[in-house]
Tab-separated table of C-alpha atoms in Angstrom:
chain	number	residue	atom	x	y	z
A	1	UNK	CA	165.383	-26.091	176.951
A	2	UNK	CA	165.914	-29.575	177.924
A	3	UNK	CA	168.400	-29.124	175.049
A	4	UNK	CA	171.211	-27.968	177.679
A	5	UNK	CA	169.301	-29.541	180.999
A	6	UNK	CA	171.148	-32.708	178.914
A	7	UNK	CA	174.524	-30.018	177.783
A	8	UNK	CA	174.500	-29.376	182.293
A	9	UNK	CA	173.931	-33.413	182.938
A	10	UNK	CA	176.558	-35.164	180.781
A	11	UNK	CA	179.111	-32.366	181.523
A	12	UNK	CA	178.141	-33.124	185.313
A	13	UNK	CA	178.855	-36.941	184.355
A	14	UNK	CA	181.071	-36.377	182.576
A	15	UNK	CA	183.209	-35.089	186.283
A	16	UNK	CA	181.636	-36.758	188.042
A	17	UNK	CA	183.737	-39.849	185.757
A	18	UNK	CA	187.217	-37.968	185.891
A	19	UNK	CA	186.946	-37.811	189.040
A	20	UNK	CA	185.866	-41.397	190.419
A	21	UNK	CA	188.229	-42.482	187.806
A	22	UNK	CA	191.143	-40.312	188.842
A	23	UNK	CA	190.464	-41.609	192.861
A	24	UNK	CA	190.166	-45.693	191.475
A	25	UNK	CA	193.173	-45.355	189.997
A	26	UNK	CA	195.338	-43.350	192.756
A	27	UNK	CA	193.765	-45.709	195.195
A	28	UNK	CA	195.342	-49.008	192.994
A	29	UNK	CA	198.732	-47.134	193.209
A	30	UNK	CA	198.244	-46.370	197.384
A	31	UNK	CA	197.461	-50.504	197.715
A	32	UNK	CA	200.348	-51.555	195.141
A	33	UNK	CA	202.265	-49.608	197.359
A	34	UNK	CA	200.492	-50.780	200.982
A	35	UNK	CA	201.485	-54.522	199.729
A	36	UNK	CA	205.835	-52.885	197.918
A	37	UNK	CA	206.188	-51.540	201.591
A	38	UNK	CA	204.417	-54.625	203.759
A	39	UNK	CA	206.204	-57.646	202.375
A	40	UNK	CA	209.096	-55.905	199.941
A	41	UNK	CA	210.980	-53.496	202.564
A	42	UNK	CA	209.228	-54.870	205.759
A	43	UNK	CA	208.339	-51.025	206.551
A	44	UNK	CA	204.459	-51.281	206.781
A	45	UNK	CA	202.414	-47.765	205.214
A	46	UNK	CA	201.410	-45.776	207.778
A	47	UNK	CA	198.466	-44.221	205.984
A	48	UNK	CA	198.004	-45.911	203.181
A	49	UNK	CA	194.765	-48.487	204.896
A	50	UNK	CA	193.659	-45.190	206.086
A	51	UNK	CA	193.772	-43.599	202.759
A	52	UNK	CA	192.064	-46.191	201.047
A	53	UNK	CA	188.536	-47.020	203.234
A	54	UNK	CA	188.800	-42.667	203.340
A	55	UNK	CA	188.529	-43.438	199.314
A	56	UNK	CA	186.831	-45.883	198.805
A	57	UNK	CA	184.042	-43.505	200.838
A	58	UNK	CA	184.139	-41.077	198.386
A	59	UNK	CA	184.337	-43.145	195.204
A	60	UNK	CA	181.431	-45.319	196.170
A	61	UNK	CA	179.495	-41.285	197.055
A	62	UNK	CA	179.895	-39.697	194.169
A	63	UNK	CA	179.666	-43.421	191.839
A	64	UNK	CA	176.541	-43.531	193.400
A	65	UNK	CA	175.250	-40.129	192.091
A	66	UNK	CA	176.648	-41.120	188.801
A	67	UNK	CA	174.376	-44.032	188.654
A	68	UNK	CA	171.756	-41.965	189.516
A	69	UNK	CA	171.996	-39.970	186.838
A	70	UNK	CA	172.426	-42.754	184.024
A	71	UNK	CA	170.117	-44.754	185.528
A	72	UNK	CA	171.907	-48.148	186.600
A	73	UNK	CA	170.528	-47.615	190.310
A	74	UNK	CA	168.664	-50.713	191.593
A	75	UNK	CA	165.169	-50.138	190.866
A	76	UNK	CA	162.696	-52.655	191.416
A	77	UNK	CA	160.984	-52.344	188.414
A	78	UNK	CA	158.619	-56.018	188.506
A	79	UNK	CA	155.522	-54.136	189.185
A	80	UNK	CA	155.391	-51.036	188.001
A	81	UNK	CA	155.893	-52.088	184.966
A	82	UNK	CA	152.317	-54.342	184.984
A	83	UNK	CA	150.884	-51.170	185.406
A	84	UNK	CA	149.108	-48.739	182.691
A	85	UNK	CA	151.350	-46.115	180.725
A	86	UNK	CA	148.931	-43.674	182.827
A	87	UNK	CA	149.893	-45.389	186.124
A	88	UNK	CA	153.614	-46.211	185.090
A	89	UNK	CA	153.789	-42.243	184.962
A	90	UNK	CA	152.461	-41.734	187.965
A	91	UNK	CA	154.181	-44.212	190.039
A	92	UNK	CA	157.672	-43.412	188.661
A	93	UNK	CA	156.151	-39.009	189.889
A	94	UNK	CA	155.479	-40.272	192.991
A	95	UNK	CA	159.169	-42.284	193.276
A	96	UNK	CA	161.368	-39.460	191.837
A	97	UNK	CA	159.341	-37.151	194.618
A	98	UNK	CA	160.463	-39.723	197.357
A	99	UNK	CA	163.953	-39.680	196.226
A	100	UNK	CA	164.349	-36.086	195.574
A	101	UNK	CA	162.882	-35.423	199.590
A	102	UNK	CA	164.989	-37.970	199.883
A	103	UNK	CA	168.478	-36.652	198.990
A	104	UNK	CA	167.247	-33.429	200.207
A	105	UNK	CA	167.111	-34.432	203.724
A	106	UNK	CA	168.733	-37.311	204.477
A	107	UNK	CA	171.828	-36.403	202.899
A	108	UNK	CA	172.337	-33.139	201.763
A	109	UNK	CA	170.730	-31.702	204.996
A	110	UNK	CA	171.607	-34.376	207.645
A	111	UNK	CA	175.342	-34.527	205.172
A	112	UNK	CA	175.486	-31.114	206.681
A	113	UNK	CA	175.122	-31.985	209.918
A	114	UNK	CA	177.130	-34.767	209.984
A	115	UNK	CA	179.781	-32.443	208.638
A	116	UNK	CA	179.812	-29.536	210.653
A	117	UNK	CA	179.714	-32.017	213.901
A	118	UNK	CA	182.499	-34.109	213.403
A	119	UNK	CA	184.844	-31.163	211.867
A	120	UNK	CA	186.883	-31.172	215.697
A	121	UNK	CA	187.121	-34.362	215.185
A	122	UNK	CA	190.898	-35.056	213.081
A	123	UNK	CA	191.769	-38.930	211.303
A	124	UNK	CA	194.340	-40.996	213.097
A	125	UNK	CA	197.117	-41.194	210.495
A	126	UNK	CA	196.352	-39.454	208.426
A	127	UNK	CA	195.507	-36.205	210.890
A	128	UNK	CA	192.367	-34.613	208.520
A	129	UNK	CA	189.538	-33.603	210.189
A	130	UNK	CA	186.607	-36.117	209.990
A	131	UNK	CA	183.832	-33.772	208.576
A	132	UNK	CA	186.366	-33.633	204.774
A	133	UNK	CA	185.326	-37.374	204.270
A	134	UNK	CA	182.162	-37.391	205.524
A	135	UNK	CA	180.912	-34.517	202.425
A	136	UNK	CA	181.423	-36.839	200.061
A	137	UNK	CA	177.965	-37.102	201.829
A	138	UNK	CA	176.195	-33.896	200.749
A	139	UNK	CA	178.000	-33.131	198.274
A	140	UNK	CA	176.111	-36.603	196.187
A	141	UNK	CA	172.824	-35.553	197.570
A	142	UNK	CA	172.964	-32.158	195.715
A	143	UNK	CA	174.302	-34.056	192.533
A	144	UNK	CA	171.223	-36.249	192.994
A	145	UNK	CA	169.029	-33.788	193.636
A	146	UNK	CA	169.945	-31.555	189.982
A	147	UNK	CA	169.299	-35.103	188.740
A	148	UNK	CA	166.681	-35.523	190.356
A	149	UNK	CA	164.686	-32.219	189.474
A	150	UNK	CA	166.413	-32.908	185.880
A	151	UNK	CA	164.115	-35.447	185.208
A	152	UNK	CA	161.075	-34.051	186.851
A	153	UNK	CA	161.804	-30.803	184.762
A	154	UNK	CA	161.929	-32.361	181.918
A	155	UNK	CA	159.083	-34.930	182.526
A	156	UNK	CA	161.507	-38.328	182.358
A	157	UNK	CA	160.948	-39.670	185.094
A	158	UNK	CA	162.954	-42.136	185.592
A	159	UNK	CA	161.588	-43.625	183.493
A	160	UNK	CA	164.130	-45.731	180.617
A	161	UNK	CA	165.301	-43.582	177.548
A	162	UNK	CA	162.754	-45.457	174.861
A	163	UNK	CA	159.524	-45.021	177.382
A	164	UNK	CA	160.431	-41.815	177.893
A	165	UNK	CA	160.017	-41.391	173.720
A	166	UNK	CA	156.831	-43.736	173.360
A	167	UNK	CA	154.628	-41.831	176.447
A	168	UNK	CA	156.538	-38.458	173.867
A	169	UNK	CA	154.464	-40.071	170.976
A	170	UNK	CA	151.164	-40.560	172.979
A	171	UNK	CA	151.252	-37.432	174.490
A	172	UNK	CA	151.798	-35.148	170.852
């Protein structure tokens, strides 16, 4: 079962990486177009600044979920690393529960509320509903929730891979 979860997580990670990389590449092209249209053509683009701003929000939120998956997010390990192995597992488990609750309540539930409130508002130059911009919040929240649940299920609890193997050996 753990292998299946790892396969699913890796597939989700590859999809996130593809989407983020594609969006970032598109952002580079649009930024180049903005500079060319402003300085070479003397006719500034009307959509590029807004597109870049909203794309950056999406890339950041989706990239944050990917960083969470890879355990490359900001974590303060100084205190946890000074604890005994059992205490470390308990603290990491509690931290994982807190992250799960935050992702579900703030990002998913709050994000859905925000999306529903802003679906009638239009962006100025792109003319798309603002809810689509804010949709990045619940989507990244669902991804973080999934990754957090798989951490809890596989009993990794956010520990680095080397520690997971050490813990596994002590339990066997």
